[in-house]
Each structure stands twice: as C-alpha cells, then as structure tokens.
PDB file of C-alpha atoms in Angstrom:
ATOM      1  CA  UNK A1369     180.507 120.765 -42.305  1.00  0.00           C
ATOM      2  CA  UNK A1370     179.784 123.447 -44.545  1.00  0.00           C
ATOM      3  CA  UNK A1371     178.714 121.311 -47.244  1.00  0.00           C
ATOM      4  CA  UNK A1372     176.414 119.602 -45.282  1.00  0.00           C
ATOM      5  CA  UNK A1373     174.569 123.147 -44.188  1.00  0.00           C
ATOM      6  CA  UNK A1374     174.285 124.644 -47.545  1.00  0.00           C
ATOM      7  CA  UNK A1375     173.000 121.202 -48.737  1.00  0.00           C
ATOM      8  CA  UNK A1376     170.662 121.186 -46.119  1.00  0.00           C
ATOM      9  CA  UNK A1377     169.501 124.752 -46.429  1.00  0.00           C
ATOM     10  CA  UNK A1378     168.975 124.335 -50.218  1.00  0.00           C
ATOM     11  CA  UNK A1379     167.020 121.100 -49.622  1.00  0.00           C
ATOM     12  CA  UNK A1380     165.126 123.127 -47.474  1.00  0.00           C
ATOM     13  CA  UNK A1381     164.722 126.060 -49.604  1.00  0.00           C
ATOM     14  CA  UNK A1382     163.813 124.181 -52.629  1.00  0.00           C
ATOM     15  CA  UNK A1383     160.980 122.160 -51.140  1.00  0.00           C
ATOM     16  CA  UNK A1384     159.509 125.512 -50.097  1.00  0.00           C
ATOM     17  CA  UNK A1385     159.724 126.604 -53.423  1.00  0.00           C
ATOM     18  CA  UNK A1386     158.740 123.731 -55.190  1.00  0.00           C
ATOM     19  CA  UNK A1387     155.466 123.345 -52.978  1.00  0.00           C
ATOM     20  CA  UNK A1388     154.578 126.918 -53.619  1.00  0.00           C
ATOM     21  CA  UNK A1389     155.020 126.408 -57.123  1.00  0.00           C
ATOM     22  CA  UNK A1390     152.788 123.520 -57.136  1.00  0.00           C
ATOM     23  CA  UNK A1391     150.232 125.246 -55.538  1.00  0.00           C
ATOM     24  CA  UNK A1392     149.924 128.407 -57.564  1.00  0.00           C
ATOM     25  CA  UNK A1393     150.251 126.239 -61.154  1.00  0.00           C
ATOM     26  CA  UNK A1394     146.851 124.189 -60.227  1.00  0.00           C
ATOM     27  CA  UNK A1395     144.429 124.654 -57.678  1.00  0.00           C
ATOM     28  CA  UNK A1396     142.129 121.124 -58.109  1.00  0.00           C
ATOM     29  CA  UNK A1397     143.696 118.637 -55.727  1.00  0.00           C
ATOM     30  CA  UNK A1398     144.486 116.100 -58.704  1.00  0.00           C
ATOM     31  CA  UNK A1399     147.858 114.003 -57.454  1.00  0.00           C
ATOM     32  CA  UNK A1400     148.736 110.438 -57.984  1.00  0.00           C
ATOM     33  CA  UNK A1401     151.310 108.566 -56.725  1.00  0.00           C
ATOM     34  CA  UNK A1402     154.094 106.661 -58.851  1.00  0.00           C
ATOM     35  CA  UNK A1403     156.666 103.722 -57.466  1.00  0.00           C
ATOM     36  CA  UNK A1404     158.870 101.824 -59.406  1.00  0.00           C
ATOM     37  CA  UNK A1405     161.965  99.098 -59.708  1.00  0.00           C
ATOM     38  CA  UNK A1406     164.970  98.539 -62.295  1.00  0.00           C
ATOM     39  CA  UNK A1407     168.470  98.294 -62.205  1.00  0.00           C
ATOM     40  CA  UNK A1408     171.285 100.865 -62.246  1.00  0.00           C
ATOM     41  CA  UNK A1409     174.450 101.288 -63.938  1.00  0.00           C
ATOM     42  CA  UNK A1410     176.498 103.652 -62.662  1.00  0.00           C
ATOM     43  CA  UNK A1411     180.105 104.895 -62.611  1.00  0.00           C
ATOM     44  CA  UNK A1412     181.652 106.936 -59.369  1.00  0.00           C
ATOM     45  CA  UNK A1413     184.498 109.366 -59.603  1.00  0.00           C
ATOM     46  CA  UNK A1414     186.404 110.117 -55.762  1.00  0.00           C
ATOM     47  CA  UNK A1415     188.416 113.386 -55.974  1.00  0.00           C
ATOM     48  CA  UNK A1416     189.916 115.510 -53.695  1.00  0.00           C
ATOM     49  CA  UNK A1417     192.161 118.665 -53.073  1.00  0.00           C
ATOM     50  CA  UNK A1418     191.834 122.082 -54.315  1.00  0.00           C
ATOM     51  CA  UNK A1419     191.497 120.880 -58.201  1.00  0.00           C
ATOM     52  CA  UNK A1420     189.468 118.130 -57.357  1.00  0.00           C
ATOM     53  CA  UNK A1421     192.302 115.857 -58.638  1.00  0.00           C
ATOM     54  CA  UNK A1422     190.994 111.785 -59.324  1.00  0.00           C
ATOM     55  CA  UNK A1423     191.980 109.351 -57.061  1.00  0.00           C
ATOM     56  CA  UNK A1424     189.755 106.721 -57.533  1.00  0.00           C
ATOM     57  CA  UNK A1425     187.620 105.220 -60.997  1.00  0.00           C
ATOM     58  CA  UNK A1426     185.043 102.956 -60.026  1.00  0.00           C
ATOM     59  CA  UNK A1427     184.670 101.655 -63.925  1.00  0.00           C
ATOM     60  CA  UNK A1428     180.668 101.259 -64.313  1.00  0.00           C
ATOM     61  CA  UNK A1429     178.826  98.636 -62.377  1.00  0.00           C
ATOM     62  CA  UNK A1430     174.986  97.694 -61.966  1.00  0.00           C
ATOM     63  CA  UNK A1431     173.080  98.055 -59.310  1.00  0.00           C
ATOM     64  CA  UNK A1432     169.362  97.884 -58.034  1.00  0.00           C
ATOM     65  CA  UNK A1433     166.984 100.850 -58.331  1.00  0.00           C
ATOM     66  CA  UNK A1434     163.505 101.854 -56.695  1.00  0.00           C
ATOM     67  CA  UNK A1435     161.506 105.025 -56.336  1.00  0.00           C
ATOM     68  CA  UNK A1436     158.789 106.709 -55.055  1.00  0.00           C
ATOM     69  CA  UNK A1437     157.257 110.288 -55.628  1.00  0.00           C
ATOM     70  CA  UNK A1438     154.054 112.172 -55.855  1.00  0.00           C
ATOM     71  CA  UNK A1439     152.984 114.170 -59.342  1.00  0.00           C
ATOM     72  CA  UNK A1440     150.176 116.784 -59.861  1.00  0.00           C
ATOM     73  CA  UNK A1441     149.179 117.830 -63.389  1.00  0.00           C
ATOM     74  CA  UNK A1442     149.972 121.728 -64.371  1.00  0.00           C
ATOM     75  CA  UNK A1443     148.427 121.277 -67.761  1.00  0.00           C
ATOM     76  CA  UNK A1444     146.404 118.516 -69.765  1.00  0.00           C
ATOM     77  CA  UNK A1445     150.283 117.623 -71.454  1.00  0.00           C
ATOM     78  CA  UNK A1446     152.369 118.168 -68.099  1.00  0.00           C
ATOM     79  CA  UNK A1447     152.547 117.753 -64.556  1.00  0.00           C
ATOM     80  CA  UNK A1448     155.017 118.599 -61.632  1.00  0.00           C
ATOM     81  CA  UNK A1449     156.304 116.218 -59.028  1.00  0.00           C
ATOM     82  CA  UNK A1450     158.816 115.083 -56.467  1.00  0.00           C
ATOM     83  CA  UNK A1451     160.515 111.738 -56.210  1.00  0.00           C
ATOM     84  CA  UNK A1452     162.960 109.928 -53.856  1.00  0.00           C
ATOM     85  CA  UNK A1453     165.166 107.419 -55.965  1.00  0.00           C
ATOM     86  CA  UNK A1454     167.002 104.698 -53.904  1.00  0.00           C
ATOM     87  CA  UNK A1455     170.114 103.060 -55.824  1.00  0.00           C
ATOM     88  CA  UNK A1456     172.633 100.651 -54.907  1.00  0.00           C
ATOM     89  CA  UNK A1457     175.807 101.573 -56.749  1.00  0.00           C
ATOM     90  CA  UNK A1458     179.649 100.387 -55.834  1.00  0.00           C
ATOM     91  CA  UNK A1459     178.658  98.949 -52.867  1.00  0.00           C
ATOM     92  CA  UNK A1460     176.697 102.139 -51.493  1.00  0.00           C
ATOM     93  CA  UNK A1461     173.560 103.176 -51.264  1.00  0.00           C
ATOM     94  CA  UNK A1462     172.339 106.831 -53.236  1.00  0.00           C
ATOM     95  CA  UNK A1463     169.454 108.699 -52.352  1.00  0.00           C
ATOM     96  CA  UNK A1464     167.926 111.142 -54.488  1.00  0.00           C
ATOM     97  CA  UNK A1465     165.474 113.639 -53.833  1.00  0.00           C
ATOM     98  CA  UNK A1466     164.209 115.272 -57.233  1.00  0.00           C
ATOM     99  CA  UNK A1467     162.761 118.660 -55.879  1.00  0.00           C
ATOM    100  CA  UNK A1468     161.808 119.534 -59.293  1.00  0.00           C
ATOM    101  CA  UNK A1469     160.767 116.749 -61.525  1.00  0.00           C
ATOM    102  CA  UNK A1470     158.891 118.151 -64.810  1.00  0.00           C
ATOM    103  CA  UNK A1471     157.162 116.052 -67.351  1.00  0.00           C
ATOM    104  CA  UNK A1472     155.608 116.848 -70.988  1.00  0.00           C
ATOM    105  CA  UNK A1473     153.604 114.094 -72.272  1.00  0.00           C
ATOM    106  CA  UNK A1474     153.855 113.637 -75.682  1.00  0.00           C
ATOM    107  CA  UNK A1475     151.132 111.109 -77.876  1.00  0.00           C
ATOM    108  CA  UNK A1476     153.135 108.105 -76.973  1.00  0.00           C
ATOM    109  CA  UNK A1477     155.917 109.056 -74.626  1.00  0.00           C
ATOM    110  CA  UNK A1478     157.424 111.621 -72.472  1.00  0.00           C
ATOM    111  CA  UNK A1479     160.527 113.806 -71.839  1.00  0.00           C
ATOM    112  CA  UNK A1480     161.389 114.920 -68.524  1.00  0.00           C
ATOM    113  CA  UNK A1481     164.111 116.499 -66.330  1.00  0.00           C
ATOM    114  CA  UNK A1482     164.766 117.299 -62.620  1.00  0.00           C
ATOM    115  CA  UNK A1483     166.865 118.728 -60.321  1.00  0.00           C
ATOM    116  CA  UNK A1484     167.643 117.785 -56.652  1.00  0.00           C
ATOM    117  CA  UNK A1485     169.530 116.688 -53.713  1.00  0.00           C
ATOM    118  CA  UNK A1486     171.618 113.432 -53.576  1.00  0.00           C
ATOM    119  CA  UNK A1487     173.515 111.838 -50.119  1.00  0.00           C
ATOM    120  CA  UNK A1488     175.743 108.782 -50.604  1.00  0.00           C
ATOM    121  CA  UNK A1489     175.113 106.778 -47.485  1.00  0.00           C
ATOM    122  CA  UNK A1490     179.047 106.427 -46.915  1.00  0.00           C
ATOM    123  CA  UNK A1491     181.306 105.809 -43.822  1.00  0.00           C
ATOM    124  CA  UNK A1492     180.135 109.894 -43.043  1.00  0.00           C
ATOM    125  CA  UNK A1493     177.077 111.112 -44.657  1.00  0.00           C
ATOM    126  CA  UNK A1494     177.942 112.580 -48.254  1.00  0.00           C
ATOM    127  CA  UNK A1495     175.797 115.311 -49.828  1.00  0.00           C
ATOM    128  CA  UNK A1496     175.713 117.091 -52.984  1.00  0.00           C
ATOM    129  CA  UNK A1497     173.583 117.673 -56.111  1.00  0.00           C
ATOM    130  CA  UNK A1498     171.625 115.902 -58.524  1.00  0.00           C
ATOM    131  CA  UNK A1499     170.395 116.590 -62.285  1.00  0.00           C
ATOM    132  CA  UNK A1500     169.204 114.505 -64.984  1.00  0.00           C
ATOM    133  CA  UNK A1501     166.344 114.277 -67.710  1.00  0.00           C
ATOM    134  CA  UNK A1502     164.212 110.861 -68.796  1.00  0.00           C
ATOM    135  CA  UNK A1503     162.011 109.814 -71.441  1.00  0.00           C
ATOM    136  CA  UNK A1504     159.112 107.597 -70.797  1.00  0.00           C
ATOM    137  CA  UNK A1505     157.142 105.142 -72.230  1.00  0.00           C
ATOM    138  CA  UNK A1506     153.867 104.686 -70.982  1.00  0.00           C
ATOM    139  CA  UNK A1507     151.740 101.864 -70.311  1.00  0.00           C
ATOM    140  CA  UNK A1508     154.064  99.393 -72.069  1.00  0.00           C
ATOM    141  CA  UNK A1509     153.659  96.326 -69.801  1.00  0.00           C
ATOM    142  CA  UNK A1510     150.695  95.622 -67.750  1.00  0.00           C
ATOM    143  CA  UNK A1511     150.059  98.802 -66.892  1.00  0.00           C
ATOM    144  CA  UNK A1512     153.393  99.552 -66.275  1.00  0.00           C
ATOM    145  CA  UNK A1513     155.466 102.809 -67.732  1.00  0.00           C
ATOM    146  CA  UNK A1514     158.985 102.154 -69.028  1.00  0.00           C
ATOM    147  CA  UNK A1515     161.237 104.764 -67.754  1.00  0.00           C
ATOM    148  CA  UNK A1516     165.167 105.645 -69.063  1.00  0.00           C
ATOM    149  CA  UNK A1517     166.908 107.941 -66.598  1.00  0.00           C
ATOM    150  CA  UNK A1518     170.200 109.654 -66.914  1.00  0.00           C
ATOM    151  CA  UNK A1519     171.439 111.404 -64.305  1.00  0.00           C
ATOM    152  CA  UNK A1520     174.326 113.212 -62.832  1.00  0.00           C
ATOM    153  CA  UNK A1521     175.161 113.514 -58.916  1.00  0.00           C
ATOM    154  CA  UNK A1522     177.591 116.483 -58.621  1.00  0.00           C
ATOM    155  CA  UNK A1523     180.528 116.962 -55.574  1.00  0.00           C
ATOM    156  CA  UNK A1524     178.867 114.277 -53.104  1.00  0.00           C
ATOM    157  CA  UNK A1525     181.236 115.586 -50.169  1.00  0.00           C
ATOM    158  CA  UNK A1526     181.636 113.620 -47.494  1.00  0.00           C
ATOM    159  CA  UNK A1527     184.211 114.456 -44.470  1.00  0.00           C
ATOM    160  CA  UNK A1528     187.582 113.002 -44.138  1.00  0.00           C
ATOM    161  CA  UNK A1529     187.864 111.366 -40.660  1.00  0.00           C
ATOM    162  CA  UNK A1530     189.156 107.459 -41.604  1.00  0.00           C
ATOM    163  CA  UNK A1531     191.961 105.299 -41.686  1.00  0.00           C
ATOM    164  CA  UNK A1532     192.652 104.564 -45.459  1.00  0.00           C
ATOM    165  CA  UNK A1533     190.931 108.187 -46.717  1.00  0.00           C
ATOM    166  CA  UNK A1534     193.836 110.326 -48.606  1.00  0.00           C
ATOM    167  CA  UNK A1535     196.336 111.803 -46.611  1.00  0.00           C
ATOM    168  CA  UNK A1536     195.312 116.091 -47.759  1.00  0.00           C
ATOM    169  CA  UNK A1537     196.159 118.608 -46.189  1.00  0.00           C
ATOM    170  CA  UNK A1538     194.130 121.540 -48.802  1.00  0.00           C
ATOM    171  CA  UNK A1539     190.956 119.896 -47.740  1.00  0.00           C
ATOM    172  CA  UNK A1540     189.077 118.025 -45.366  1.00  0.00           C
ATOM    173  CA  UNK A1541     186.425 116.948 -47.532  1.00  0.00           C
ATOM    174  CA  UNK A1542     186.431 114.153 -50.436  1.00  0.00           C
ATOM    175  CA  UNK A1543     184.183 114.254 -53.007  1.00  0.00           C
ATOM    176  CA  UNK A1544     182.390 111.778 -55.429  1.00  0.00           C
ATOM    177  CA  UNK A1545     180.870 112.557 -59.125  1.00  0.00           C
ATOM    178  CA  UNK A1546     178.534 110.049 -60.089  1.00  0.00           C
ATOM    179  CA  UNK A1547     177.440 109.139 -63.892  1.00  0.00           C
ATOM    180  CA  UNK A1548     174.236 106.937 -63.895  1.00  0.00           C
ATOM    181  CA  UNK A1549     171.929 105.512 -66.076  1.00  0.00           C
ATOM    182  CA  UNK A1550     168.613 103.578 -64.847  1.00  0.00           C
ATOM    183  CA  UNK A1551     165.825 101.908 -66.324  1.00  0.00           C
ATOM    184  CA  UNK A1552     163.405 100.912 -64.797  1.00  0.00           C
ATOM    185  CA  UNK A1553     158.601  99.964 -64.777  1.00  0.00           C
ATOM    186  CA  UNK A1554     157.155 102.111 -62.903  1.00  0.00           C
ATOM    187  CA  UNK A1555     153.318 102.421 -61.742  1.00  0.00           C
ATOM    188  CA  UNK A1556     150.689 105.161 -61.210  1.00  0.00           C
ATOM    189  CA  UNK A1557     148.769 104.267 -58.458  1.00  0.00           C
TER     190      UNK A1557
END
C-alpha cells in the first residue's frame, strides 16, 4: 500500500515538475506528436523478503511494443517530452510513463534518456520506477525514425494476496526488476 502512494505521489509530483519545466525552457507553442511500434525483449527478475532474495528468472523473451508521447523543442538541437510505452513482456503487460524524456539531436542521429513511472498490469497492480537512454535514427524508412531503447524498470511491487505467491512472512510485497531492450519506427506526426 505504501508503494503504491509514494508511486503515485511521485507520478504526481513529477508531471508537475516536468510541465513547469517545459513551460519556462520555451515559450512558442511548438509540440508534435510521436507514435510508434516494435518488438521487445525483455528479461523479469521476482524477488522478495528483506534482501530482495530471487525467486523467479524469467530468461529473456520478446514481446510487442507501442508508444505514444508529446515533444516540444528547448533548443534548435533538443527538445523535452513525455511518452507512455505499452509492452507485452512474460505474459504481462508494462506501462511506462517517461516523465522526463530528453533528446539531443546530433547531424544524423540522436541520444536520449528518461526517467519515469512503470506498473506491471499483474494479478494486483505493480508499481515502481523506470530509467533508460536511446539513440535514434531519423528518417530511415519512409519517414519513419529508427529507435533503440534500453531500459530498466526498478522494484515493480505488487501486493501479496494469492494462492501460489511465496509463503513470507518479512514482507507483504513482491517485487519484479525488469531488463529490456526495444526497437522499434516511430513517426512525428
């Protein structure tokens, strides 16, 4: 329960934050919208107890990708944005809120990095914390960016309240790391 208010209260805080910040870097009303579609490959770590001891490996497995987000230049080179990633990874769903998504754009690609929220659509809602940087390549197909994205999704906590979850008695939480790399097109629109 407590993970589930701080994460909430942090999501909250940070998109406070982040729209100030947008605000005071640029004052023309220059935004543009970006979706996109790849795959996923992605490993998941469950731990639990007081040392977060591993009690489950789910090896690395592919899944779908999408994502949606808004970006607003800061400078002729960069520009600040938000983004909700969907992924599909050991049978769950992973959504990822990137609060903070910077990008430098170099001549022919770009190098980003963000930070934000994640929640593992589980049998209880999981939440926790989510980090990763990308490079882009833009306009390589039809109009289309190529984007590599590596990303890590720290202490997605869900509740324990079902029949097969570890019998602990130092917690009442589990929690789930997850390692992921995605690649995906993605348009400006």
């Amino acid at each position: 329960m407590v993970t589930k208010t701080l994460a909430s209260t942090a999501l909250a805080l940070a998109s406070f934050i982040s729209h100030q910040a947008l605000a005071a870097e640029n004052t023309s009303q220059d935004y543009w919208l970006e979706g996109g579609i790849g795959a996923t490959y992605a490993k998941m770590t469950t731990k639990y107890g007081d040392n977060y001891t591993p009690y489950y490996y789910s090896g690395y497995k592919a899944g779908v990708h999408g994502s949606l987000g808004v970006r607003r230049p800061t400078s002729p080179d960069s520009s600040w944005g938000m983004q909700l990633d969907l992924d599909r990874t050991d049978g769950y769903w992973l959504a990822t809120w990137r609060v903070f998504d910077y990008r430098y754009d170099f001549n022919y690609f770009s190098l980003g990095a963000y930070a934000g929220a994640a929640r593992l659509y589980n049998k209880s809602p999981a939440y926790g914390y989510a980090l990763g940087a990308y490079g882009r390549i833009p306009d390589l197909i039809a109009g289309a960016a190529l984007d590599l994205s590596i990303g890590y999704r720290d202490k997605v906590a869900r509740d324990k309240y079902y029949n097969g979850d570890p019998d602990i008695v130092t917690t009442t939480e589990i929690f789930r790391d997850v390692r992921m790399a995605t690649l995906s097109l993605v348009w400006s629109f």
